[in-house]
Short mmCIF file of C-alpha atoms in Angstrom, two decimals:
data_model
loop_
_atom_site.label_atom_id
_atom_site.label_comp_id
_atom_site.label_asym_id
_atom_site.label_seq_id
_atom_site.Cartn_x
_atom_site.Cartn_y
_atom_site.Cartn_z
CA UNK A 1 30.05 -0.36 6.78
CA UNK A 2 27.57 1.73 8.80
CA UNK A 3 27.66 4.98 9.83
CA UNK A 4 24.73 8.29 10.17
CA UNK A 5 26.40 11.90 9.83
CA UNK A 6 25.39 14.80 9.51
CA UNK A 7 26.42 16.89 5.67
CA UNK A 8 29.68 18.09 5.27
CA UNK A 9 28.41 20.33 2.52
CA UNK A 10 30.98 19.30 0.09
CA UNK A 11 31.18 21.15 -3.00
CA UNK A 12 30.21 18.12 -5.91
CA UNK A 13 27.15 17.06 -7.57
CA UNK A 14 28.48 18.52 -11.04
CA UNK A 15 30.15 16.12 -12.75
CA UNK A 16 29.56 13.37 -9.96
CA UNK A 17 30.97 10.23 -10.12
CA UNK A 18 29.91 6.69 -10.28
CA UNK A 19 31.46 3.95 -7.67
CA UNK A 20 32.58 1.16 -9.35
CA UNK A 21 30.72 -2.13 -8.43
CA UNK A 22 32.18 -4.46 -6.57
CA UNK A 23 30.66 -8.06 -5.88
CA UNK A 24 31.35 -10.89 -3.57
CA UNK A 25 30.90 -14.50 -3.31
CA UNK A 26 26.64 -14.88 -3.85
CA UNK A 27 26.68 -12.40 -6.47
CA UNK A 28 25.80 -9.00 -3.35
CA UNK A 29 27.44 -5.54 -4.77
CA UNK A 30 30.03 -3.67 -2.61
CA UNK A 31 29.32 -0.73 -4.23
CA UNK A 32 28.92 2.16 -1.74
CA UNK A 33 25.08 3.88 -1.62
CA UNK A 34 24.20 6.54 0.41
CA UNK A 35 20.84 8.05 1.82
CA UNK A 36 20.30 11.20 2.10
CA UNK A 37 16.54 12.56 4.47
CA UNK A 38 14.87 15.75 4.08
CA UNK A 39 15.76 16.90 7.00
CA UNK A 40 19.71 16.81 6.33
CA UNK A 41 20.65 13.05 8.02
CA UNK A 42 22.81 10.84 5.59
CA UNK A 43 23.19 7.54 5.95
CA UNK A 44 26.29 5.25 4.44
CA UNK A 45 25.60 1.48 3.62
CA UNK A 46 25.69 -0.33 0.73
CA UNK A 47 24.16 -1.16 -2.63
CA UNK A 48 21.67 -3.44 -3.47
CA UNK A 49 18.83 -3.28 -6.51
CA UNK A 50 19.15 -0.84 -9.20
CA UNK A 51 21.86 1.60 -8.83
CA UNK A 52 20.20 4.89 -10.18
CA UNK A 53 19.98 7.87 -8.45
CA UNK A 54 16.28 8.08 -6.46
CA UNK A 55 14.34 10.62 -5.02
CA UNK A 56 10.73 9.17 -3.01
CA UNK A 57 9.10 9.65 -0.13
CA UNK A 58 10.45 7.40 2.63
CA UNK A 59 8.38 5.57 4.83
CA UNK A 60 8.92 2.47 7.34
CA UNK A 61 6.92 -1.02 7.73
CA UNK A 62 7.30 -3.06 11.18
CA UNK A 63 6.65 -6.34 9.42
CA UNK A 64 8.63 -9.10 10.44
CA UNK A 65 8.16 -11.29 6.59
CA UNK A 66 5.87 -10.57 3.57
CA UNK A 67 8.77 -8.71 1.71
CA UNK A 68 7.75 -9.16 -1.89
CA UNK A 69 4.03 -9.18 -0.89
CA UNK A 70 4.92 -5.46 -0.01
CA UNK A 71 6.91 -4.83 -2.61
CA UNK A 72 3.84 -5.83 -5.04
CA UNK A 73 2.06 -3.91 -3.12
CA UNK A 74 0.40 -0.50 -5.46
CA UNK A 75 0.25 1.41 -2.59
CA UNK A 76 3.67 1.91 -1.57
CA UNK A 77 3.96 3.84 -5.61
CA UNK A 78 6.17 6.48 -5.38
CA UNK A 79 7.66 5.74 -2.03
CA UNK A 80 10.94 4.28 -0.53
CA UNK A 81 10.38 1.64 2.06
CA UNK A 82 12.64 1.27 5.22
CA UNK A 83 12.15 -2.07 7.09
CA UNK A 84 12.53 -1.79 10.21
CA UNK A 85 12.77 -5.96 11.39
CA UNK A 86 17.00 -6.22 10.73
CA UNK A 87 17.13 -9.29 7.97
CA UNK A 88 14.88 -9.49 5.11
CA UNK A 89 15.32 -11.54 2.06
CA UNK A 90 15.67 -15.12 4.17
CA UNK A 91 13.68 -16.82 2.03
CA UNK A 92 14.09 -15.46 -1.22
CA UNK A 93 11.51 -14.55 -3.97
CA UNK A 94 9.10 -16.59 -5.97
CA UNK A 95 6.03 -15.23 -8.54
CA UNK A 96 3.56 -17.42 -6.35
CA UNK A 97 3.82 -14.38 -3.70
CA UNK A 98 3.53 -11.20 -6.03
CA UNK A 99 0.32 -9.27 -5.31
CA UNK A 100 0.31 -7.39 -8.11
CA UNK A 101 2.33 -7.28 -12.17
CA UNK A 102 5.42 -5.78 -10.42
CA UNK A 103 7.05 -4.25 -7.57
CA UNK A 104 5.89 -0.74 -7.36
CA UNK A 105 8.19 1.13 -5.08
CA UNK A 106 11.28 3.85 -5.59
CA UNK A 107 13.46 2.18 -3.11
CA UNK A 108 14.19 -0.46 -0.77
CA UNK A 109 16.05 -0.06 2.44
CA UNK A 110 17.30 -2.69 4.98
CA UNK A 111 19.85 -3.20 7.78
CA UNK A 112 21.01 -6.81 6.25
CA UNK A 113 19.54 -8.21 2.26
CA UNK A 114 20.21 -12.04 3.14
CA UNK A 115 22.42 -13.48 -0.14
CA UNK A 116 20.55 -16.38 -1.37
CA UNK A 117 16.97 -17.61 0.25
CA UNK A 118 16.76 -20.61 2.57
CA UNK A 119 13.38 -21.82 1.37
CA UNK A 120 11.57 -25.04 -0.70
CA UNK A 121 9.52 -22.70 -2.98
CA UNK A 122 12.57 -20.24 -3.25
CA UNK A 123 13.31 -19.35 -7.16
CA UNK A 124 15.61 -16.27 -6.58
CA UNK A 125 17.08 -13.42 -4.74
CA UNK A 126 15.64 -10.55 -3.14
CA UNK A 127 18.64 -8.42 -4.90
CA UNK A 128 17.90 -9.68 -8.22
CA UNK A 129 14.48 -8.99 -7.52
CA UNK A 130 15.02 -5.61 -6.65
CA UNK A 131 17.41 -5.25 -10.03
CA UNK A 132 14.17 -6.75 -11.96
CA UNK A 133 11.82 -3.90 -11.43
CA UNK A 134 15.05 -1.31 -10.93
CA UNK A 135 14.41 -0.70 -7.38
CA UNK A 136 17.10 0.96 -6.06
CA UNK A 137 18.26 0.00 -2.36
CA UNK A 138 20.83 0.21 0.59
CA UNK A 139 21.93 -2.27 2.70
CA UNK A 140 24.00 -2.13 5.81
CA UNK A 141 23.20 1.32 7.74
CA UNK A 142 21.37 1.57 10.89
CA UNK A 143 17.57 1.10 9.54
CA UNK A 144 16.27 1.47 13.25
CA UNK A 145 17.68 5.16 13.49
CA UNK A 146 16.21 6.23 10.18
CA UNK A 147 12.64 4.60 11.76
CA UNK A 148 13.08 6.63 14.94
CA UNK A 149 13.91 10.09 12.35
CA UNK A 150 10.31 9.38 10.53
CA UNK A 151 8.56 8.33 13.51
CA UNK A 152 9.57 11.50 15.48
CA UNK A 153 9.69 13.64 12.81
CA UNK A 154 6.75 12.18 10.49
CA UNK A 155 7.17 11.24 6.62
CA UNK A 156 9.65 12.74 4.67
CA UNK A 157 11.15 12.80 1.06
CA UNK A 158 14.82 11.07 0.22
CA UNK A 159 17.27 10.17 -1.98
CA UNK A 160 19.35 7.26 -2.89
CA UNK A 161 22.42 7.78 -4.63
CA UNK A 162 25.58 5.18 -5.60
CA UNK A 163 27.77 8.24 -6.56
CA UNK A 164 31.32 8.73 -4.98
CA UNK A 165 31.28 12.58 -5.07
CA UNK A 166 28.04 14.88 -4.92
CA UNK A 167 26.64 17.68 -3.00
CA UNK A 168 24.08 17.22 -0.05
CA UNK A 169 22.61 20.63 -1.03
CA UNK A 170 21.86 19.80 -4.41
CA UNK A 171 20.64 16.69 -3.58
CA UNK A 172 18.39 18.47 -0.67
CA UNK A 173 17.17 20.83 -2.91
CA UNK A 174 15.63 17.95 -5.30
CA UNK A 175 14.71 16.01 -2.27
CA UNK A 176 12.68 19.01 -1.08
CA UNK A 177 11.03 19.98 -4.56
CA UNK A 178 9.44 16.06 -4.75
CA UNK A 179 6.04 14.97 -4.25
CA UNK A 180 4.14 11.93 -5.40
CA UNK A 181 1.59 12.28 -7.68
CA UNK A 182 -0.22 10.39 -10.21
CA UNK A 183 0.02 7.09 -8.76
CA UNK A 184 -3.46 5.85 -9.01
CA UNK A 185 -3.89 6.11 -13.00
CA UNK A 186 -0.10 4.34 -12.54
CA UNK A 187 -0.91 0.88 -10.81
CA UNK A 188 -4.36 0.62 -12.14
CA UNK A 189 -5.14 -1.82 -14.92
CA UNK A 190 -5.69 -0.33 -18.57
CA UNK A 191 -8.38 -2.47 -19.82
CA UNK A 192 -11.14 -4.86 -17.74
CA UNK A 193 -9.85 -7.74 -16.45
CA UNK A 194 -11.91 -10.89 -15.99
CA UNK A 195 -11.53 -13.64 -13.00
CA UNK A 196 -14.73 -16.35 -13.32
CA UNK A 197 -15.06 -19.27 -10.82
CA UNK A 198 -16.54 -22.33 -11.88
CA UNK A 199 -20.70 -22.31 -10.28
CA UNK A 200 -20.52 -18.49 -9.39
CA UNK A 201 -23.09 -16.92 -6.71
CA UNK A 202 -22.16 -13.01 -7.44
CA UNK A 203 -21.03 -11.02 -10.05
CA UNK A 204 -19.16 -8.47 -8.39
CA UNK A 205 -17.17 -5.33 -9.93
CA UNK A 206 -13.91 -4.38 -8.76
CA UNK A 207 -13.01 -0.71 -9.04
CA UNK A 208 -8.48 -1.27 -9.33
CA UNK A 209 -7.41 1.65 -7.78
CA UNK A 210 -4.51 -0.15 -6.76
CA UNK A 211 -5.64 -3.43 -5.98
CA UNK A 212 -3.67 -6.64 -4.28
CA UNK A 213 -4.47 -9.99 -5.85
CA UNK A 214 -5.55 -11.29 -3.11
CA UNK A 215 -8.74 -9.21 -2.65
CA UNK A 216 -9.69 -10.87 -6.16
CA UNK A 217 -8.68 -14.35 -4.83
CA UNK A 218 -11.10 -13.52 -1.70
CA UNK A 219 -13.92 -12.92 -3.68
CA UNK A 220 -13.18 -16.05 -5.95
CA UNK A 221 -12.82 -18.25 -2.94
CA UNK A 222 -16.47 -17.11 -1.90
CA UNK A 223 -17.84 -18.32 -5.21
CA UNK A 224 -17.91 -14.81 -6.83
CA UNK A 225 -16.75 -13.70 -10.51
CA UNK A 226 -14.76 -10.64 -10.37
CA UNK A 227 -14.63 -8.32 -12.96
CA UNK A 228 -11.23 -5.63 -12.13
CA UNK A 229 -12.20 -2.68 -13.91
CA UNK A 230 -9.85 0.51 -14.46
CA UNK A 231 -9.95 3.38 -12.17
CA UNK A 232 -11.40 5.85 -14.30
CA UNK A 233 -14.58 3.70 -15.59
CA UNK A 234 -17.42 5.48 -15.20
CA UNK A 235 -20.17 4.85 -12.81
CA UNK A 236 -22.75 4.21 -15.60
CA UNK A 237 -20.76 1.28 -17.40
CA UNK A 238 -20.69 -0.10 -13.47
CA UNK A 239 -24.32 0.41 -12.67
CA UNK A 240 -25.43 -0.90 -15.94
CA UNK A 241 -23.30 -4.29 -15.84
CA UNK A 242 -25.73 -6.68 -14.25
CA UNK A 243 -23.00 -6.96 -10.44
CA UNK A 244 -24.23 -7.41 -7.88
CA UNK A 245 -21.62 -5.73 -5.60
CA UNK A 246 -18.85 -3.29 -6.20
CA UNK A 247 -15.37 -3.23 -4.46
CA UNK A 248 -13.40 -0.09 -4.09
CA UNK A 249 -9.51 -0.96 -3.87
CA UNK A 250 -6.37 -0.24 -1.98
CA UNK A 251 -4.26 2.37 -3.84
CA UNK A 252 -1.71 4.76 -3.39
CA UNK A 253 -1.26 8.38 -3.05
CA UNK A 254 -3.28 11.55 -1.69
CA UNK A 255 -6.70 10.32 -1.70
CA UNK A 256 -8.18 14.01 -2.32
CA UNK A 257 -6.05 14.09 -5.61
CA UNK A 258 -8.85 11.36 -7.30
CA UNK A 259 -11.06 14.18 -7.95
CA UNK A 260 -12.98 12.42 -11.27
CA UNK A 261 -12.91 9.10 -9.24
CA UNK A 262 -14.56 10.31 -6.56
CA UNK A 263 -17.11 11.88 -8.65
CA UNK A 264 -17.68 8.61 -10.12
CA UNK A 265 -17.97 7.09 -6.70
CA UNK A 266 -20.63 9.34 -5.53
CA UNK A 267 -23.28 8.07 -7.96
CA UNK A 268 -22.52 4.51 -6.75
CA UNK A 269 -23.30 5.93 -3.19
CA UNK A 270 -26.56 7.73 -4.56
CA UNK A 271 -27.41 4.09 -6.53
CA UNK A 272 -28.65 0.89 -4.47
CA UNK A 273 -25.78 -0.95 -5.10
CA UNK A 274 -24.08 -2.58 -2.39
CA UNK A 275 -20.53 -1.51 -2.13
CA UNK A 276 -17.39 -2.58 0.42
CA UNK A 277 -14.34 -0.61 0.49
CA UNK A 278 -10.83 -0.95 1.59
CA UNK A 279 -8.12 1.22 2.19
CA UNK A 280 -7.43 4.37 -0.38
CA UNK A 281 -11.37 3.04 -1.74
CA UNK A 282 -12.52 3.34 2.30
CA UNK A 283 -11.33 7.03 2.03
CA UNK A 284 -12.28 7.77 -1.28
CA UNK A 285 -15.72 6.65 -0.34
CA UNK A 286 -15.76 9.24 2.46
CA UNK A 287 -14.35 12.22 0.50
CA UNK A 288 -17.48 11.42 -2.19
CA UNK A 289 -20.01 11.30 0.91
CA UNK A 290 -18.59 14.84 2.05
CA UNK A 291 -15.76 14.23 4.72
CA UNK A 292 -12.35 14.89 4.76
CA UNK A 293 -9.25 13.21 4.71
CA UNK A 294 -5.82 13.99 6.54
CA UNK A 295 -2.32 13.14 6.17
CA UNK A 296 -0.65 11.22 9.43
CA UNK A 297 2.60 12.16 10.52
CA UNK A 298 4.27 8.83 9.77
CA UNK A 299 1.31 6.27 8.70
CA UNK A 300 0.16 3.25 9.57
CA UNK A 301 2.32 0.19 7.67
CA UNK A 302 2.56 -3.35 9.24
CA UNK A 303 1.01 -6.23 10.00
CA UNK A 304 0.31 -5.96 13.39
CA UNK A 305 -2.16 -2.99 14.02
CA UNK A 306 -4.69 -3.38 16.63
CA UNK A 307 -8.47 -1.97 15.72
CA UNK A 308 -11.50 -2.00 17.60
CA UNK A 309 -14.77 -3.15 16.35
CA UNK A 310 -16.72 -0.92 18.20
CA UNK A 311 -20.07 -2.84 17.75
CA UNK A 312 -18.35 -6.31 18.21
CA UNK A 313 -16.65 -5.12 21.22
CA UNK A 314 -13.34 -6.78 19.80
CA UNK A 315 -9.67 -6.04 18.81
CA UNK A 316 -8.41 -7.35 15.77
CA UNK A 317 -5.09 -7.52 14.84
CA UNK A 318 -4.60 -5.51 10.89
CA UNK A 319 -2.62 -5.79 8.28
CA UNK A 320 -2.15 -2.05 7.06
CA UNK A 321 -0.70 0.47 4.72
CA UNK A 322 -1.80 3.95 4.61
CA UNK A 323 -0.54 7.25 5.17
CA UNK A 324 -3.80 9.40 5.41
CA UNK A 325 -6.90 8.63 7.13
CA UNK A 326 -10.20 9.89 7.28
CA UNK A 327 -10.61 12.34 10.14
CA UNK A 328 -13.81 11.40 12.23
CA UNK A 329 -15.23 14.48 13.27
CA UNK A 330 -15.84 15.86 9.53
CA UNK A 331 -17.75 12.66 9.02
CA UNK A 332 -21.79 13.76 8.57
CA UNK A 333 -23.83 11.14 11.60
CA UNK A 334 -26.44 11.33 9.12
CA UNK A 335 -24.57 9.90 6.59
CA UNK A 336 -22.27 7.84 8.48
CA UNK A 337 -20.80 6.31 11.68
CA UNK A 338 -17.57 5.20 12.68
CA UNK A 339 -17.47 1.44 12.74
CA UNK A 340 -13.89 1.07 13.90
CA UNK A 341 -10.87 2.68 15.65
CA UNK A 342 -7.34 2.40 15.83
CA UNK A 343 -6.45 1.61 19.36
CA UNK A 344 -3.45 2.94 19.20
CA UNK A 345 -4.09 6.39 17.82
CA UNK A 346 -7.76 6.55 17.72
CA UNK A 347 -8.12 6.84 14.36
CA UNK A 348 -10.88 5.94 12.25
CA UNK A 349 -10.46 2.39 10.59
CA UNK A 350 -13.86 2.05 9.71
CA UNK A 351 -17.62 3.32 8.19
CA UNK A 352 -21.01 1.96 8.33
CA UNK A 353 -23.21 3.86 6.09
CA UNK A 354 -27.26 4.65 7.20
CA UNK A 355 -29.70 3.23 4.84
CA UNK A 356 -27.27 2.36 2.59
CA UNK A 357 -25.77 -1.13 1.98
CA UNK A 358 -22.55 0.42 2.35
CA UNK A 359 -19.28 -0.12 5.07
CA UNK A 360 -15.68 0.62 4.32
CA UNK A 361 -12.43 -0.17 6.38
CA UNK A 362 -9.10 1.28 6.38
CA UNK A 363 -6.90 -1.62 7.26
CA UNK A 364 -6.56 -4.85 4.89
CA UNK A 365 -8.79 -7.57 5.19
CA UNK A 366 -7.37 -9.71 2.45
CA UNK A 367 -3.95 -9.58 4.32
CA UNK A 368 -0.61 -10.95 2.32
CA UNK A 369 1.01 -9.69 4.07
CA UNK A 370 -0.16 -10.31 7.60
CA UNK A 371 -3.21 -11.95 9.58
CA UNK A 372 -6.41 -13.14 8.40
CA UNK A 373 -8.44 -12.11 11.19
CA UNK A 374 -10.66 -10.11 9.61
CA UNK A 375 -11.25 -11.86 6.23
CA UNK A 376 -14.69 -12.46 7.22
CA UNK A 377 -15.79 -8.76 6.16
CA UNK A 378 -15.97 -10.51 2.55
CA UNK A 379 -18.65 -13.03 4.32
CA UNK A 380 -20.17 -9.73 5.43
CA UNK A 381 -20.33 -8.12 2.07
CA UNK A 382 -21.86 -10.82 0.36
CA UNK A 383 -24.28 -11.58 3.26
CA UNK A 384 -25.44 -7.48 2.28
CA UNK A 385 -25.79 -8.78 -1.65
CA UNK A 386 -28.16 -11.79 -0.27
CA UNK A 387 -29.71 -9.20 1.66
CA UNK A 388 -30.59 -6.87 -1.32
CA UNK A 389 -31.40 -9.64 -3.53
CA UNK A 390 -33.89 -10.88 -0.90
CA UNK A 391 -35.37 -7.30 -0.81
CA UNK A 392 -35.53 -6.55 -4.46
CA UNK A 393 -37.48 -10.18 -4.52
CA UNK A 394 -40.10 -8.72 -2.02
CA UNK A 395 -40.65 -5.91 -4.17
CA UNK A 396 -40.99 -7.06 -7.42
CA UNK A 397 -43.79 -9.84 -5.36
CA UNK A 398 -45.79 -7.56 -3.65
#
């Protein structure tokens, strides 16, 4: 069943009512869900995942595949993700995939959840996936209309709900009062967590924010040990623990709400240290450094983003997932210049730091999902710890 309306207004959320759930042949509930948008719009599909009652911030990916690497993603925290591409869950779920411990977001939505996965490595369902980390979704309702809603209209909160009876303007009224906060010290690792590689080069420090796995397997691949350290550790334990390099992760959230964090950050910028950024870390980077950050009207979330390397003179197609960016005119030419742009927006995806051994990108060079094309930035950042090495050499020999 699909269908959009606008609220009737009906006179229940006291004492609502639970649907009874329903399955078919493959295990899929027929248990009625509804979606209810900020601005009033309810949708009617059906249920899939947990079947809770949900309020998040929705937002939309244009990915094609790379389901449960976005689900696993920590930046999508606190929000409800609408896939736009028509079938997801073709080829199932397996741990092999998962970029981080769990799934991290609210809610999943899509126009058709596939009922079993046609694939070799396959060890389970999408649905039983989403019931796992009590996700709560809807399947079956017009996923390209409720793109076009936050496209034109930008970002904006919702709710899930499986109950028969309720009232849209309670359920606005909760929808409304929302906002996500907290994420970061949510999705980032409680203790230090070690990764060695047999013959290392580097010792590098990884600042979890809300890192993807594989940023860590990049780094491993390029002969480094990687040591994921918890968001709030402070810059002295950092600068004191013989790496050669520090990483600043992906991550959800409001990147101006990391106030301590980006204090800590700032003394890494004031130290020699060589650091490369990514994502919520690229912006956190910039708010330490004295720019400012700004909230898009629907984000950037896909894997097929085009950015310009503006010294390169070439377009790379990004894998990316971010909702705020960092807004180019508030950022200092002394300090820093704007390495790459969006080409559809014009947006800044990019910083090179002056006389520092310091860049940061907003898009996601380790990928998963999406393409590879601009792994090499890893090459680049350990190319700038050769480079310091070879200085500090000079200096300690002349």
């Amino acid at each position: 069943m699909e269908q959009s309306e606008e609220p009737d207004g009906q006179p229940r959320l006291s004492g609502q009512k639970q649907n009874k759930s329903k399955t078919v042949k493959g295990g899929m509930s027929t248990m009625k869900a509804t979606l209810i948008l900020e601005n009033g719009h309810v949708f009617v599909g059906k249920s899939i995942g947990s079947t809770e009652d949900r309020v998040c911030e929705m937002v939309f990916n244009t990915s094609m595949v790379g389901y449960q690497e976005i689900l696993t993603d920590p930046s999508y925290a606190g929000q409800g993700v609408v896939m736009s591409y028509p079938l997801i869950g073709n080829y199932g779920v397996n741990p092999e995939d998962d970029e981080s411990v769990r799934a991290w977001p609210e809610a999943f939505v899509v126009r058709h959840l596939s009922p079993r996965g046609s694939n070799f490595r396959n060890e389970g369902t999408l649905d039983d996936y989403l019931k796992q980390y009590n996700i709560v979704g809807i399947q079956g309702i017009d996923t390209r209309a409720v793109t076009k809603i936050l496209r034109n209209q930008g970002t904006m909160n919702g709710m899930i709900t499986c109950a028969e009876h309720f009232s849209v303007e309670d359920a606005l009224e909760k929808i409304r009062a929302y906002r996500v906060t907290g994420t970061v010290e949510r999705v980032s690792c409680k203790a230090p967590e070690y990764f060695p590689v047999e013959n290392a080069k580097y010792n590098i420090a990884l600042l979890d924010v809300g890192e993807k796995r594989n940023m860590t397997r990049c780094l491993n691949a390029r002969g480094c040990n990687v040591t994921v350290l918890p968001c709030h550790t402070p810059a002295e334990e950092i600068l004191n623990g013989g790496y050669d390099g520090v990483m600043l992760s992906n991550g959800p959230g409001d990147p101006a709400d990391n106030v301590e964090v980006i204090a800590e950050i700032r003394k890494l910028y004031d130290s020699d240290l060589p650091v490369f950024a990514v994502c919520l870390g690229h912006q956190l980077m910039a708010l330490a450094t004295g720019a400012k950050t700004g909230r898009l009207a629907y984000g950037h979330r896909g894997a097929n983003h085009p950015v310009r390397d503006i010294r390169a003179g070439r377009v790379f197609i990004t894998s990316q997932n971010h909702g705020y960016v960092v807004r180019s005119e508030t950022v200092n030419p002394e300090i820093a210049t704007v390495s790459h742009v969006n080409v559809n927006d014009g947006t800044c995806e990019g910083l090179e730091y002056r006389n520092k051994r310091i860049f940061t990108v907003q898009f996601h060079p380790e990928a998963n999902p999406g393409p590879k094309d601009t792994e090499y930035l890893f090459d680049k950042f350990l190319e700038m710890i050769d480079d310091a090495r070879a200085g500090k050499e000079a200096a300690e020999n002349a």
